[in-house]
mmCIF file of C-alpha atoms in Angstrom:
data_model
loop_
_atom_site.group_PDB
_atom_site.id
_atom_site.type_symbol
_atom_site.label_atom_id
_atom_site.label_comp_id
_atom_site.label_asym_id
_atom_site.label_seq_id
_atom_site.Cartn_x
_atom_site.Cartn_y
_atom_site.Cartn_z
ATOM 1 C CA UNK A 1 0.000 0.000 0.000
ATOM 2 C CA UNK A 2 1.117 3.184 -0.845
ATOM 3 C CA UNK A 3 1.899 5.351 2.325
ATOM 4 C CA UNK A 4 -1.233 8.222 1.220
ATOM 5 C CA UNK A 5 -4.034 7.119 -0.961
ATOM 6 C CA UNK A 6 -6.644 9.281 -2.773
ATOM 7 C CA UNK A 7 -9.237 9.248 -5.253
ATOM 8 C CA UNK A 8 -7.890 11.516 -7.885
ATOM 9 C CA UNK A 9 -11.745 12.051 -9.230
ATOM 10 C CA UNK A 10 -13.038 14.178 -10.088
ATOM 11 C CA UNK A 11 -16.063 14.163 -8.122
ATOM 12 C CA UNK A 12 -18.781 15.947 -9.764
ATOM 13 C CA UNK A 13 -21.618 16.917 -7.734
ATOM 14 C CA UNK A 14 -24.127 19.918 -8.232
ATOM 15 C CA UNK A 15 -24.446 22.683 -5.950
ATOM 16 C CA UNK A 16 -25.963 21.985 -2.138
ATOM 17 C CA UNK A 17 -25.328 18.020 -2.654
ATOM 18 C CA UNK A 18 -23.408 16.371 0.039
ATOM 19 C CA UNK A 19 -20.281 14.736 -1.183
ATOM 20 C CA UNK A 20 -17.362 12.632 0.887
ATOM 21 C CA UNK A 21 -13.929 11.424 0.129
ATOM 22 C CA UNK A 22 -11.850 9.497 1.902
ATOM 23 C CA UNK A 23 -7.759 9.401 2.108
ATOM 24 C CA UNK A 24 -6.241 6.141 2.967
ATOM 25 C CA UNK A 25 -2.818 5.811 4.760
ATOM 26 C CA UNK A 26 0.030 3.065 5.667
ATOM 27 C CA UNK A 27 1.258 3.949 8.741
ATOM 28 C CA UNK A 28 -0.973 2.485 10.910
ATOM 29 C CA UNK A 29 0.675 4.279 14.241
ATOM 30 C CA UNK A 30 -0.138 7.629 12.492
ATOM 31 C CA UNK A 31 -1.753 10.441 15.065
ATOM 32 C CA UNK A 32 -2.455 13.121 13.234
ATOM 33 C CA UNK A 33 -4.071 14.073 9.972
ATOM 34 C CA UNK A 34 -4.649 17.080 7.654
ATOM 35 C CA UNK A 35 -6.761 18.307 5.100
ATOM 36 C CA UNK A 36 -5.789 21.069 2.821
ATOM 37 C CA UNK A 37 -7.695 22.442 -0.089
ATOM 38 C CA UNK A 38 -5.574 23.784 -3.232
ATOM 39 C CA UNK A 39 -7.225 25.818 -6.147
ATOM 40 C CA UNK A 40 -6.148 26.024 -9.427
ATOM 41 C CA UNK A 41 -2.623 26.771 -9.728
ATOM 42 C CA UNK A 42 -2.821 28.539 -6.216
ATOM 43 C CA UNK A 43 -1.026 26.995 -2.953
ATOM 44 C CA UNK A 44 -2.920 24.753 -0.791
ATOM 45 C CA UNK A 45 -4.320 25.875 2.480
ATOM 46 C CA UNK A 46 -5.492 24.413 6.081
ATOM 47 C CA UNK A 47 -8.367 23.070 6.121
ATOM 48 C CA UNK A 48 -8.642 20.990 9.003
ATOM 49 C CA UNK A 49 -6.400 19.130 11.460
ATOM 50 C CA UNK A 50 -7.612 15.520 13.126
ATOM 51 C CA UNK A 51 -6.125 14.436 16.066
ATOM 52 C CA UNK A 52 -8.704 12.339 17.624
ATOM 53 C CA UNK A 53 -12.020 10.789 16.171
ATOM 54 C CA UNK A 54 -13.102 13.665 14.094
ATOM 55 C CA UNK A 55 -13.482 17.471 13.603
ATOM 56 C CA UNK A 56 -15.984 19.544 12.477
ATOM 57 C CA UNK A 57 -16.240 22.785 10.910
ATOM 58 C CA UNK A 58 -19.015 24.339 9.021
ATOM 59 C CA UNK A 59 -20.488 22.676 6.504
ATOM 60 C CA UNK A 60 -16.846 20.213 6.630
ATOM 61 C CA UNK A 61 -16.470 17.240 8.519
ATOM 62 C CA UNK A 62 -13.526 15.278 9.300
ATOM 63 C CA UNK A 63 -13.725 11.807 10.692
ATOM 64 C CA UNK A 64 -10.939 9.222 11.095
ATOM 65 C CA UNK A 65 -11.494 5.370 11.297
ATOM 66 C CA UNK A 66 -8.202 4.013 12.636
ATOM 67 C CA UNK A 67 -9.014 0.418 12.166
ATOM 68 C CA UNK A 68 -9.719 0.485 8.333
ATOM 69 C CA UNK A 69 -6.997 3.418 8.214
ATOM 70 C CA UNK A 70 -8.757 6.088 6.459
ATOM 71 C CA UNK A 71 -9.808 9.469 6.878
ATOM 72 C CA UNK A 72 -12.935 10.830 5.409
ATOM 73 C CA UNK A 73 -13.766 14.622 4.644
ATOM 74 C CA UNK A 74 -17.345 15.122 4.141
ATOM 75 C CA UNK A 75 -19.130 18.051 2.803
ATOM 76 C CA UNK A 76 -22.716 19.069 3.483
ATOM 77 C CA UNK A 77 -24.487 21.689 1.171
ATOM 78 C CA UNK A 78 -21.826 22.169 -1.450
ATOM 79 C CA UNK A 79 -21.008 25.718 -2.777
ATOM 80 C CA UNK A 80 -19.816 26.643 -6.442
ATOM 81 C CA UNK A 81 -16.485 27.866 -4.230
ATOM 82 C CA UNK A 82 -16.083 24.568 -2.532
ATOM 83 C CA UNK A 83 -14.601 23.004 -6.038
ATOM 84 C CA UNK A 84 -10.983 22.464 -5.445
ATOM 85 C CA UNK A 85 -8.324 19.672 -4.801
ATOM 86 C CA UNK A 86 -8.737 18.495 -1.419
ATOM 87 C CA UNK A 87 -5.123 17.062 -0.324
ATOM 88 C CA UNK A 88 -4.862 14.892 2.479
ATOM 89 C CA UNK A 89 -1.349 14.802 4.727
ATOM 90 C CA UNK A 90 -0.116 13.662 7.806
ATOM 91 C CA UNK A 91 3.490 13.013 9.595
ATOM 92 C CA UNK A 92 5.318 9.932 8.136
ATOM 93 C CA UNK A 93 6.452 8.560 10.685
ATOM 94 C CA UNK A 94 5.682 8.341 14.516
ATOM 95 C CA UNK A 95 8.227 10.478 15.510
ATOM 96 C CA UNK A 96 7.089 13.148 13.339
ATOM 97 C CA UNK A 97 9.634 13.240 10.808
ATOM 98 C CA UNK A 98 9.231 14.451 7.090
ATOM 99 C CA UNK A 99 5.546 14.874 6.243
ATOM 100 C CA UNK A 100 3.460 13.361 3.030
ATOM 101 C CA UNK A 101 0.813 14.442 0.792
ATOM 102 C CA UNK A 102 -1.738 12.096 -1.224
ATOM 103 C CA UNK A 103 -2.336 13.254 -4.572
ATOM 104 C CA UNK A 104 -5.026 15.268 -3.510
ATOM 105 C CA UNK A 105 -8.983 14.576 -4.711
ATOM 106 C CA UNK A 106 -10.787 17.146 -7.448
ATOM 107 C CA UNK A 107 -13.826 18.092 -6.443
ATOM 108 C CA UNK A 108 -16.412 20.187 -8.796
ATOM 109 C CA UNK A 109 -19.460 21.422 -7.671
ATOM 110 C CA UNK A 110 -21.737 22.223 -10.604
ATOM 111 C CA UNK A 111 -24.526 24.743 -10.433
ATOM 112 C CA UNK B 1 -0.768 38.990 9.732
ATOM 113 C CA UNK B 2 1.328 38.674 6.834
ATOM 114 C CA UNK B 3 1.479 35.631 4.907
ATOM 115 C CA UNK B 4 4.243 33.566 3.503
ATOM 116 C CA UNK B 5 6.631 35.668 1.093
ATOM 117 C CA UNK B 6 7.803 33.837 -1.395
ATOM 118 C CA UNK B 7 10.373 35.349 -4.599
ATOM 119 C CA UNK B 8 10.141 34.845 -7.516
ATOM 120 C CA UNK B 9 7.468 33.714 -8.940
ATOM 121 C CA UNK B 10 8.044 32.523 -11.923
ATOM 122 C CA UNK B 11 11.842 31.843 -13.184
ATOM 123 C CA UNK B 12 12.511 30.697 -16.866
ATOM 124 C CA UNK B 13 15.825 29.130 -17.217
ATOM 125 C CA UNK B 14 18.066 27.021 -19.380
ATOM 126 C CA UNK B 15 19.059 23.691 -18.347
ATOM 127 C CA UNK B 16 22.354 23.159 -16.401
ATOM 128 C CA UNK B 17 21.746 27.244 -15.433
ATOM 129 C CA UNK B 18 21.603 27.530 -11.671
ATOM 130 C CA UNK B 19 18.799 29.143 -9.768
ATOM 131 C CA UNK B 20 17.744 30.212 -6.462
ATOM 132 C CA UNK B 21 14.584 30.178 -4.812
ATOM 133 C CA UNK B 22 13.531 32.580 -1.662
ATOM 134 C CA UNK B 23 11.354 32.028 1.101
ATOM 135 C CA UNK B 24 10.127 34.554 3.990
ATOM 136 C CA UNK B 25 7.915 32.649 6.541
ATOM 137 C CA UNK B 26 5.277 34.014 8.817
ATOM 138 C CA UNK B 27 6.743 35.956 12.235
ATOM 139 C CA UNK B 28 7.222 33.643 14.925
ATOM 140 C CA UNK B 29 6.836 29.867 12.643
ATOM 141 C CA UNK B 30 10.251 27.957 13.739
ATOM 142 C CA UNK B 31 9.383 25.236 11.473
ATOM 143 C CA UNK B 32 10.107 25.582 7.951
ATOM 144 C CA UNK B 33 9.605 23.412 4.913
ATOM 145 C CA UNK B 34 10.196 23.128 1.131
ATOM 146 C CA UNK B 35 7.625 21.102 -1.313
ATOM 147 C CA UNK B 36 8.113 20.348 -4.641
ATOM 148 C CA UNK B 37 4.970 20.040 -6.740
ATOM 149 C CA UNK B 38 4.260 18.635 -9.999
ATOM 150 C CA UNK B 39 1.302 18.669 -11.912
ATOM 151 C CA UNK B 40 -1.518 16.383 -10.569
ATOM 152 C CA UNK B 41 0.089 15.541 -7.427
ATOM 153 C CA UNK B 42 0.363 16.314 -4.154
ATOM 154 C CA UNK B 43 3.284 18.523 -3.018
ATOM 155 C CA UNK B 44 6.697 16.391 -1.746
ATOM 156 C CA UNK B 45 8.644 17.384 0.986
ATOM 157 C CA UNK B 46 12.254 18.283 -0.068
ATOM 158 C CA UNK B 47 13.802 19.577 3.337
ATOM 159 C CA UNK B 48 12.288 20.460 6.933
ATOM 160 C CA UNK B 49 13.855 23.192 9.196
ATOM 161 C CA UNK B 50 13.555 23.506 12.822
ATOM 162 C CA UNK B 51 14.855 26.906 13.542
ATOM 163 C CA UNK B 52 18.301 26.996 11.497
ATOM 164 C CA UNK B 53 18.559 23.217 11.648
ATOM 165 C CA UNK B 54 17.422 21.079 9.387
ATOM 166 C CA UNK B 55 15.866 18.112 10.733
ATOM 167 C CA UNK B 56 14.198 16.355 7.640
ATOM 168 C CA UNK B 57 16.555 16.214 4.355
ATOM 169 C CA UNK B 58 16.058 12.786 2.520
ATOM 170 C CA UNK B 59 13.991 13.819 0.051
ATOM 171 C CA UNK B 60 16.606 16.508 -1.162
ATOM 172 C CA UNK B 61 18.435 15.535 -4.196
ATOM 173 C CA UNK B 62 21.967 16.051 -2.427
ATOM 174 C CA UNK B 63 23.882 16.047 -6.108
ATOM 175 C CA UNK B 64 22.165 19.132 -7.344
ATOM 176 C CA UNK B 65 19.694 20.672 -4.624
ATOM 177 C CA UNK B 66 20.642 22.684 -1.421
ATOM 178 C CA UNK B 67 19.258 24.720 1.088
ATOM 179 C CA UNK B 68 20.055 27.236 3.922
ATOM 180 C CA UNK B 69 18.204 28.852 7.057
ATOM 181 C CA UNK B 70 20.896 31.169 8.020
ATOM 182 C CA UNK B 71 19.851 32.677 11.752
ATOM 183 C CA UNK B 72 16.456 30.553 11.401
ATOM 184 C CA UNK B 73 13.963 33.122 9.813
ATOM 185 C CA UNK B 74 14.436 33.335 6.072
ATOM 186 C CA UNK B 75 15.459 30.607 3.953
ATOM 187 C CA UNK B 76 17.171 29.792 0.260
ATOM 188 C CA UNK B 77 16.381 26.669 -2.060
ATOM 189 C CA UNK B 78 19.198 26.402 -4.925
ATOM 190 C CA UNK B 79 19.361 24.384 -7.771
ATOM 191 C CA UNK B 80 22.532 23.731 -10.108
ATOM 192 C CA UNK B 81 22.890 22.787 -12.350
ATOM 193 C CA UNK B 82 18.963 22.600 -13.195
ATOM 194 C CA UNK B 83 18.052 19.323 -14.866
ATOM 195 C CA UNK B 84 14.928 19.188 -17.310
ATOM 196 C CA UNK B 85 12.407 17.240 -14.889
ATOM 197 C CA UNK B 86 13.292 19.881 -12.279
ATOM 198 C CA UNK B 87 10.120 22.167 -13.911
ATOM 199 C CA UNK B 88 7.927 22.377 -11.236
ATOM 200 C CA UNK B 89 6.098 24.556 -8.277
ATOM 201 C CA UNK B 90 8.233 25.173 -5.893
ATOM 202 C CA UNK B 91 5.858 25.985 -2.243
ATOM 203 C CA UNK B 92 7.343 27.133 0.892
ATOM 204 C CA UNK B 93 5.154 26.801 3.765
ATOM 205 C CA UNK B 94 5.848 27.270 7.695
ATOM 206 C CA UNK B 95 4.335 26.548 11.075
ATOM 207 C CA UNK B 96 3.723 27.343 14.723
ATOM 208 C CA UNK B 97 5.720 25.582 17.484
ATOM 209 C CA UNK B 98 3.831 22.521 18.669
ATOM 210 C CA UNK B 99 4.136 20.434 21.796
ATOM 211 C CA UNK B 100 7.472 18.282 21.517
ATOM 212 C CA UNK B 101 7.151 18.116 17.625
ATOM 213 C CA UNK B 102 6.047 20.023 15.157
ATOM 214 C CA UNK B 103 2.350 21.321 14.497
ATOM 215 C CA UNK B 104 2.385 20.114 10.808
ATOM 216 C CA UNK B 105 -0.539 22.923 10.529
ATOM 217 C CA UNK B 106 1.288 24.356 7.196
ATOM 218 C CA UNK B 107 0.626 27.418 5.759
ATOM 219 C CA UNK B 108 2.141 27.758 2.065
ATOM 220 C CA UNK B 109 3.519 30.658 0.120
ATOM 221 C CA UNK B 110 2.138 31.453 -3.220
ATOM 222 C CA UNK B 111 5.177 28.898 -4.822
ATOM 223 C CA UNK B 112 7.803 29.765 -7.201
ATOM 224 C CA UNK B 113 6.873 28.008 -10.794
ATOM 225 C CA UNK B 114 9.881 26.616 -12.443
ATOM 226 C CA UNK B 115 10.266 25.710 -16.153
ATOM 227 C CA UNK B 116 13.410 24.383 -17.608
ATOM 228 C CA UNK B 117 14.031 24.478 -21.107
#
């Protein structure tokens, strides 16, 4: 298994559907977990951290199954602005050394 | 609160030309990082600084790629002599302290885009 696994979509879902991804990761001692959005050729930025179970925010969800190893971002009500590349990331190892992205998930939200 | 600053942009060069790529992170962010991003993926980790001290260089291609953090605020990514493949987005991103390690709660620059002809 590859050490961050996404669904490269895209996703396609129209505007105030609810729409989830998940993110998939080796390292099965892993403790923390990020989501980060990225527009088109723009940087990504923080979405939302998961340390524990889950985290929500708005309309966003995060929740983290540790026995199947995934992380799932959900998103209720989708806006034209939510379509992006959602990138998921955490630490690679458990001492926190070097970090790794997935390949990040496109997400369009058609009117 | 100003973001990262990141210089140049864009930077057009010849292969086997060197280049340099600057980074200013956000005040008070001891933990510094360099990503390398190619179209369709996710960004890859090239070099980690904790202050002035890198802590996290195995992804840096050694032969070619270096980096410095000089009194642990701004930081330089060099490349010579560039290679083809090296086209790419170079992101800078820092973080706030955490609690024994790092926060990993990134926040990027606007990148430097690369293209080597």
């Amino acid at each position: 298994r590859k050490e961050v696994e996404q669904d490269p979509g895209p996703f396609n879902v129209p505007e105030g559907a609810t729409v989830a991804f998940n993110c998939t990761y080796s390292n099965s001692a892993s403790q923390s977990f990020f989501w980060y959005r990225q527009d088109c050729r723009k940087e990504p930025k923080l979405l939302m951290s998961v340390y524990s179970s889950g985290n929500e925010d708005g309309r966003f969800t995060a929740q983290l199954n540790r026995a199947s190893q995934y992380i799932s971002l959900l998103i209720r009500d989708s806006k034209l602005s939510d379509s992006a590349t959602y990138l998921c990331g955490l630490p690679r190892d458990n001492y926190g050394q070097n970090f790794v992205f997935g390949p990040g998930t496109r997400l369009s939200v058609l009117p | 609160e100003a973001g990262v600053v990141q210089s140049p942009r864009y930077k057009i060069i010849e292969k086997k030309q060197p280049v340099a790529f600057w980074c200013n992170p956000i005040s008070g962010h001891n933990t510094l990082y360099w990503y390398r991003q190619n179209l369709g993926q996710g960004p890859e980790l090239l070099i980690r600084y904790e202050n002035e001290e890198a802590v996290d260089d195995s992804q840096l291609p050694k032969d070619r790629f270096s980096a410095e953090r000089l009194k642990g605020v701004d930081s330089t990514l060099k490349i010579q002599p560039a290679e083809l493949g090296d086209s790419a987005v170079y992101l800078c991103a820092s973080s706030p302290p955490g609690f024994g390690q790092p926060s990993y709660e990134q926040y990027f620059g606007p990148g430097t885009r690369l293209t080597v002809t």
